[in-house]
Short mmCIF file of C-alpha atoms in Angstrom, two decimals:
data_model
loop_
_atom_site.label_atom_id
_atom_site.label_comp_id
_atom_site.label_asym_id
_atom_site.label_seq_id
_atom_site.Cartn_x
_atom_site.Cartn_y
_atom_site.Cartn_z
CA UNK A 25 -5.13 97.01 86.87
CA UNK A 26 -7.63 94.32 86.43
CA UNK A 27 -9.21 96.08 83.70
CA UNK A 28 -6.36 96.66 81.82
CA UNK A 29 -5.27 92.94 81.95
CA UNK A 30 -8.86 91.59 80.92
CA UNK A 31 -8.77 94.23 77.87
CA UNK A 32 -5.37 93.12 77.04
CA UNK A 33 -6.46 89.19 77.07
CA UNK A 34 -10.06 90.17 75.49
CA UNK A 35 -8.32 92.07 72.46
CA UNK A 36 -6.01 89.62 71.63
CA UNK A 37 -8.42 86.77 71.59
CA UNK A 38 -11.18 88.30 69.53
CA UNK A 39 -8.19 89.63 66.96
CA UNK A 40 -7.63 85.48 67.34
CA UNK A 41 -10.93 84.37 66.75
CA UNK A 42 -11.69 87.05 63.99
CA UNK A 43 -8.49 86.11 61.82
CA UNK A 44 -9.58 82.06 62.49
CA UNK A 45 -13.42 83.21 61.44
CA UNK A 46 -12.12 84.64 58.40
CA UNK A 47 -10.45 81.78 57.02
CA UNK A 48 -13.27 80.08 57.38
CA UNK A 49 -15.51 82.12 55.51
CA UNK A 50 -16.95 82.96 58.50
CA UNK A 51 -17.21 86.81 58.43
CA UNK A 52 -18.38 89.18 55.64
CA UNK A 53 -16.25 88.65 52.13
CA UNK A 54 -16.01 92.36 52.42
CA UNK A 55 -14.10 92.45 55.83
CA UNK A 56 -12.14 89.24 55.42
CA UNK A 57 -9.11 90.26 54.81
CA UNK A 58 -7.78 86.55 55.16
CA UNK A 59 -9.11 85.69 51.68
CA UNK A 60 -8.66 88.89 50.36
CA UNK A 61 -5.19 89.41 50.74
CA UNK A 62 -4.91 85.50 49.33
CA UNK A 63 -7.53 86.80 46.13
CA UNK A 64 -5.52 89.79 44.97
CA UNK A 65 -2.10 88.21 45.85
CA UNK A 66 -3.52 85.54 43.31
CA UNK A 67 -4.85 87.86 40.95
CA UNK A 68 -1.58 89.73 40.87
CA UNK A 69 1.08 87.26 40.55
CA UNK A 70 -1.17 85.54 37.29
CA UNK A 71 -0.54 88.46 35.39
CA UNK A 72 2.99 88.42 36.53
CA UNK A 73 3.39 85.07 34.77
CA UNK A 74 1.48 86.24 31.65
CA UNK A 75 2.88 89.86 31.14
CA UNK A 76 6.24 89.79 32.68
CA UNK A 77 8.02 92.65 32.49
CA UNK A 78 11.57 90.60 33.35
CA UNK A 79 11.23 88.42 31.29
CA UNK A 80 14.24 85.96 32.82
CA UNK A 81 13.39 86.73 36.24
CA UNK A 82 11.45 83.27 37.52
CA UNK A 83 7.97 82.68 38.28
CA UNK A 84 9.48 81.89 42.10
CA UNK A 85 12.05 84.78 42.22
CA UNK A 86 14.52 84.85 44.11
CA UNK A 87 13.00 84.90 48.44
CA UNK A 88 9.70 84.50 46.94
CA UNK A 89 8.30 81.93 49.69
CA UNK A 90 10.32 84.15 52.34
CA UNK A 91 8.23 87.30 50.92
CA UNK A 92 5.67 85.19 50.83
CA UNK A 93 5.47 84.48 54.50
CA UNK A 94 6.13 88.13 55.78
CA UNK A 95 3.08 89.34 54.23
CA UNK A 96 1.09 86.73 55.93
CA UNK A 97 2.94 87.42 59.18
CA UNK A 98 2.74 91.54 59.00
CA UNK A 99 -1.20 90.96 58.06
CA UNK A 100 -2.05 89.11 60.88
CA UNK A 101 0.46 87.05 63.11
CA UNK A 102 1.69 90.20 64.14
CA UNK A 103 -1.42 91.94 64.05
CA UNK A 104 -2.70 89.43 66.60
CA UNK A 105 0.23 89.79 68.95
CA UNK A 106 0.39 93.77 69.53
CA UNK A 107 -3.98 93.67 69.54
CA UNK A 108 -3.65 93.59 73.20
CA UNK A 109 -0.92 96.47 73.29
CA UNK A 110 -3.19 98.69 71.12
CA UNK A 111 -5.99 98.45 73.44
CA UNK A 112 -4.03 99.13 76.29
CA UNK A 113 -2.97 102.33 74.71
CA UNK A 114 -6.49 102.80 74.15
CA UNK A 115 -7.50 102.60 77.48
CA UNK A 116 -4.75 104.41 78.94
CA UNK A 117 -5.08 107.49 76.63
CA UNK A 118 -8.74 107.28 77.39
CA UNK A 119 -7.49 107.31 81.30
CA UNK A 120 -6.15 110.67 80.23
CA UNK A 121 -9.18 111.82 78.95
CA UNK A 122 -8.01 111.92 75.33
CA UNK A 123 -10.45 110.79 72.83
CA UNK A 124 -10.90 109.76 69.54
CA UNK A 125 -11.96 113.34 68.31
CA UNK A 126 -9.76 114.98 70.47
CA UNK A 127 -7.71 116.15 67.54
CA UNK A 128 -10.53 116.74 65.11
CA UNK A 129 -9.92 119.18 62.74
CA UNK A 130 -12.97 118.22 60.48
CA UNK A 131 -15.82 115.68 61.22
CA UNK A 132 -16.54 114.06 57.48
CA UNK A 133 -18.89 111.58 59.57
CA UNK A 134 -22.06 113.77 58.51
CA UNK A 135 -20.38 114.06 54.48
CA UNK A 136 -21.67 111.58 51.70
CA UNK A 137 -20.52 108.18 52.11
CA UNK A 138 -18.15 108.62 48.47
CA UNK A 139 -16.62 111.83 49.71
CA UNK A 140 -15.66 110.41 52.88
CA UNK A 141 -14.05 107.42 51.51
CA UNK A 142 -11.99 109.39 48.97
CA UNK A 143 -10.84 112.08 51.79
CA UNK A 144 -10.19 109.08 54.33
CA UNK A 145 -7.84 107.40 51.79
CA UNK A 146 -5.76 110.84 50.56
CA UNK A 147 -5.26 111.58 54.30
CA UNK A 148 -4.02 108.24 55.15
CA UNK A 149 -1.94 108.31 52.18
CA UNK A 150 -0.24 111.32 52.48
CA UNK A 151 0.56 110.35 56.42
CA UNK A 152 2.01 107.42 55.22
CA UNK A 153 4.16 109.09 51.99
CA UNK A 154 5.31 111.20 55.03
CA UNK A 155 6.27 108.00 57.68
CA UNK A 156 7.98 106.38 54.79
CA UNK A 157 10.53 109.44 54.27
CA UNK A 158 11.28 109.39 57.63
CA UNK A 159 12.09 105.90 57.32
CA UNK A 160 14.56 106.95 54.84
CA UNK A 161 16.21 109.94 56.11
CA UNK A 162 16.67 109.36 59.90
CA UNK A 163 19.53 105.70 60.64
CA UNK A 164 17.49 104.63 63.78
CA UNK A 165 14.56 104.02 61.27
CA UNK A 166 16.17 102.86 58.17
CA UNK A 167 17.71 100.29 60.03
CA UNK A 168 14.68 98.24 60.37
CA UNK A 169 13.63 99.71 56.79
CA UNK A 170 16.41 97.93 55.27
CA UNK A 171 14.82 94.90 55.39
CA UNK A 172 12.40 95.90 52.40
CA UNK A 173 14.99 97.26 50.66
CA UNK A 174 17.13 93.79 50.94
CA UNK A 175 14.65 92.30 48.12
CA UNK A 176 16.63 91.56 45.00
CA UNK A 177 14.32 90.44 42.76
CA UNK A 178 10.89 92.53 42.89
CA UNK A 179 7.66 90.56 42.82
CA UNK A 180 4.16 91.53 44.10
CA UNK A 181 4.69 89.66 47.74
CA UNK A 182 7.75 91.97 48.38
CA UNK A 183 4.73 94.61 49.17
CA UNK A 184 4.78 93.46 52.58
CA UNK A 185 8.24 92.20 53.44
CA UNK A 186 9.00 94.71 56.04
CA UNK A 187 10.37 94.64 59.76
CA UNK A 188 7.35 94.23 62.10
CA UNK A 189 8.86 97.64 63.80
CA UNK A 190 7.36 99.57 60.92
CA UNK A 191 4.09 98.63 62.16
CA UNK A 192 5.19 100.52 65.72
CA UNK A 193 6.43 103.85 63.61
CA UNK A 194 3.53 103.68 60.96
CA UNK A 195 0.35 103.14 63.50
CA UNK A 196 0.71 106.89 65.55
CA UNK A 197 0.69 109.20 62.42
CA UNK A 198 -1.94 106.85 61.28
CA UNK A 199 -4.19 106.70 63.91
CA UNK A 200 -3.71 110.29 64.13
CA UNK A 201 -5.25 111.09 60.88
CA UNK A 202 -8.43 109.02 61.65
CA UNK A 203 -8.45 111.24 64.87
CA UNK A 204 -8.31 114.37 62.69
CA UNK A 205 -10.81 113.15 60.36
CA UNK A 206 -13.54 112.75 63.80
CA UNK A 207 -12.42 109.66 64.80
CA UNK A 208 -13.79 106.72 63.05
CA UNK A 209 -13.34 105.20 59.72
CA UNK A 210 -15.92 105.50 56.87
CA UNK A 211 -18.41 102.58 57.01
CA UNK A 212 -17.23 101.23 53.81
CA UNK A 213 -13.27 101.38 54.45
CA UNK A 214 -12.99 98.52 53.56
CA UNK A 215 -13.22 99.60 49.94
CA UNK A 216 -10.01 102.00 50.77
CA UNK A 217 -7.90 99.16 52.31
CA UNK A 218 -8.65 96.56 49.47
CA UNK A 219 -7.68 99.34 47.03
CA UNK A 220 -4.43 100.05 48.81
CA UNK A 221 -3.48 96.38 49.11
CA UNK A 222 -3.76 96.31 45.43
CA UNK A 223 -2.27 98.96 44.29
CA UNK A 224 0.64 98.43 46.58
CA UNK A 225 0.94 94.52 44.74
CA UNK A 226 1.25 96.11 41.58
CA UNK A 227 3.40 98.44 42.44
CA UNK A 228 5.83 95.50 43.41
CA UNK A 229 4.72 93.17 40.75
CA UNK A 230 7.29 92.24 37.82
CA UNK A 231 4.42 93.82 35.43
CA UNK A 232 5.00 97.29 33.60
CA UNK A 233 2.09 99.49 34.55
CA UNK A 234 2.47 103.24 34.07
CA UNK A 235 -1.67 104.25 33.96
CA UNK A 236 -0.62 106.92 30.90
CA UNK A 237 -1.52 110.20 32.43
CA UNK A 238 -2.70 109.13 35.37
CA UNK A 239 0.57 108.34 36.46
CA UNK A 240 0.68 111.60 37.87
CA UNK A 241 -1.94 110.67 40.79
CA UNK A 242 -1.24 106.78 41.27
CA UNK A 243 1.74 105.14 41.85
CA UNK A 244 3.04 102.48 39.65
CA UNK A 245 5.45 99.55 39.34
CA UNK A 246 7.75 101.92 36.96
CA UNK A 247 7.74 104.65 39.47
CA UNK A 248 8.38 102.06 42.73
CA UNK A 249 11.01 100.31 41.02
CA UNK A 250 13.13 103.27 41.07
CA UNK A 251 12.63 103.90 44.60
CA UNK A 252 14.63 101.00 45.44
CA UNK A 253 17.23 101.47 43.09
CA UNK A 254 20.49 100.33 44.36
CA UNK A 255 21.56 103.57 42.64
CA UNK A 256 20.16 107.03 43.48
CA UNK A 257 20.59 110.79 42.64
CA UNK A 258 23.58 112.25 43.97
CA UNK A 259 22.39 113.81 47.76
CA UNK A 260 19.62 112.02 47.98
CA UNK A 261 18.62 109.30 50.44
CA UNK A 262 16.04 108.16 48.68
CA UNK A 263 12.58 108.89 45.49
CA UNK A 264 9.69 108.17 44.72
CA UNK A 265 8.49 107.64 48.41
CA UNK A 266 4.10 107.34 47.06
CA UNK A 267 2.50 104.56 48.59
CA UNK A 268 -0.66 104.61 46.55
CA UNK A 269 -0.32 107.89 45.25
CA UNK A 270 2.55 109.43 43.23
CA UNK A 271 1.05 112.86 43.63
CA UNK A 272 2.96 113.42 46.51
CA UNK A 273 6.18 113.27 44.99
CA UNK A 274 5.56 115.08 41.94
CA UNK A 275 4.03 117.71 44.18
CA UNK A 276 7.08 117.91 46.62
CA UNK A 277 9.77 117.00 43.73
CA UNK A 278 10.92 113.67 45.21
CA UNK A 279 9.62 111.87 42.18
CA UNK A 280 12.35 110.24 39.68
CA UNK A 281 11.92 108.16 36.63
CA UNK A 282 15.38 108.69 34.19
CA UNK A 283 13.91 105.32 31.94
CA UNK A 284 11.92 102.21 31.98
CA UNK A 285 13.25 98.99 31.25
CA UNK A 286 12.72 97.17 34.37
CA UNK A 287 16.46 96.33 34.14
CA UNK A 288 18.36 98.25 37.22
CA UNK A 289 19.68 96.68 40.11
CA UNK A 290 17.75 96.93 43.26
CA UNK A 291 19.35 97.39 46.69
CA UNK A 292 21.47 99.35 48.61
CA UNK A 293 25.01 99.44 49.21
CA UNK A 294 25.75 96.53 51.87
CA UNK A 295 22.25 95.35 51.47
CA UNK A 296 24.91 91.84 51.24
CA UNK A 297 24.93 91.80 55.15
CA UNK A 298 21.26 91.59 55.56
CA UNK A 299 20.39 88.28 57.29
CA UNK A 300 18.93 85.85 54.57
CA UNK A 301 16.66 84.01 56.91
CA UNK A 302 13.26 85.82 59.02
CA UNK A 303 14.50 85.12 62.42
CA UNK A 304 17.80 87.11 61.51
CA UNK A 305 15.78 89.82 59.66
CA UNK A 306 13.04 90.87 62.49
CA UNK A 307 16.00 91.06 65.06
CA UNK A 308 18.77 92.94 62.63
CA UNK A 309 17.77 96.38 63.41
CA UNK A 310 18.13 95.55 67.23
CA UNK A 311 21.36 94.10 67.07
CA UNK A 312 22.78 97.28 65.07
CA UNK A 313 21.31 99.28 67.93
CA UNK A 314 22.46 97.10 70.30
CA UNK A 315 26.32 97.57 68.53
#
């Protein structure tokens, strides 16, 4: 027991002291998420201001500091709180003698640095196109999913306004890719995760993007801001599901993009009973379980 309770306490300081280090410029730019995040959330919402694609929406939308706070929160806060819970897991599966290449299906450690990044971030994609229709089409998830959905106005910080709980659903199928793919992440994923973390602003951002015929492998604010139209096809719980990658969805025929004037509503019927404040949100899901 002792071990498990000093790798509990050791994980959650060093996730502590390596989110403090990093906003002091204390770790390598290319790891420091800290400033990274802050650079391309930056980056992003300047060309929001000077190629708006709603042009009456404000520069501060509507829940723009509240957005604003959740992707500070989901990037770290909470990162630092469930460190220690992830370790444990760790430790127990380890206990169990499951390993990190336990579910290898191919080792790309021995592959060319490029090809391993590219294959580590279409994996990872497509687990998470796959978690995010779940989200959709089963209630116990899209209750907590809801609370991305809620946003009204779309901006680039609504990328990571979602219920911590996602975290818990998206992490497995995650961590079970890695595992398939030998284990470990590419030296430089890094590269991979900045990427993502862009594209996913812009796909948010009140800018019109399409990428002309590339469209058809990246996802795109046009393409996003029909996935949380307050309206959708008749049968259908939900489109355009592509985190970074729309290929997905034109491959599986979940994409849908009827026009493009940035003008629809965005929603969900009774999205008016979502809790306008973060304590309220992070406990809503638990409280319709609860009911």
């Amino acid at each position: 027991m002792e071990k498990y309770i000093s790798a509990f306490g050791d994980a959650f300081m060093n996730s502590v002291q390596w989110t403090w280090k990093s906003v002091l410029f204390e770790v390598p730019w290319y790891t420091n998420y800290f400033w990274g995040l802050t650079a391309i959330s930056l980056l992003v919402w300047g060309l929001e201001m000077v190629f708006p694609w709603r042009k009456n929406q404000s520069i501060f939308r509507k829940d723009f500091w509240l957005d604003g706070f959740y992707m500070y929160f989901n990037f770290f806060l909470f990162a630092i709180a469930i460190s220690g819970f992830y370790k444990l897991l760790g430790l127990i599966f380890g206990d169990l003698g499951v390993s990190a290449t336990t579910f290898t299906i191919m080792d790309i450690s021995g592959w060319p640095m490029g090809v391993q990044l590219v294959i580590f971030f279409i994996i990872l994609d497509f687990v998470q196109w796959f978690t995010h229709i779940l989200l959709h089409k089963y209630s116990f998830l899209w209750r907590f999913h809801k609370i991305h959905h809620s946003v009204k106005e779309m901006g680039f910080a609504a990328h990571l306004r979602y219920h911590w709980m996602e975290n818990i659903f998206y992490k497995p199928l995650k961590t079970l890719g890695v595992m398939i793919l030998g284990g470990f992440e590419p030296e430089q994923a890094y590269i991979v995760h900045f990427f993502a973390i862009a594209i996913g602003h812009l796909n948010h951002a009140n800018i019109k993007i399409t990428w002309g015929p590339l469209k058809y492998i990246f996802n795109n604010p046009v393409m996003h801001l029909y996935h949380h139209s307050y309206v959708l096809p008749k049968g259908s719980y939900g489109v355009n599901f592509g985190i970074s990658l729309s290929l997905w969805d034109y491959i599986f025929k979940t994409n849908y993009i009827p026009e493009d004037s940035g003008t629809i509503e965005i929603g969900f019927p009774g999205d008016e009973k979502i809790p306008k404040n973060f304590f309220n949100q992070i406990v809503y899901g638990f409280r319709k379980l609860q009911k």
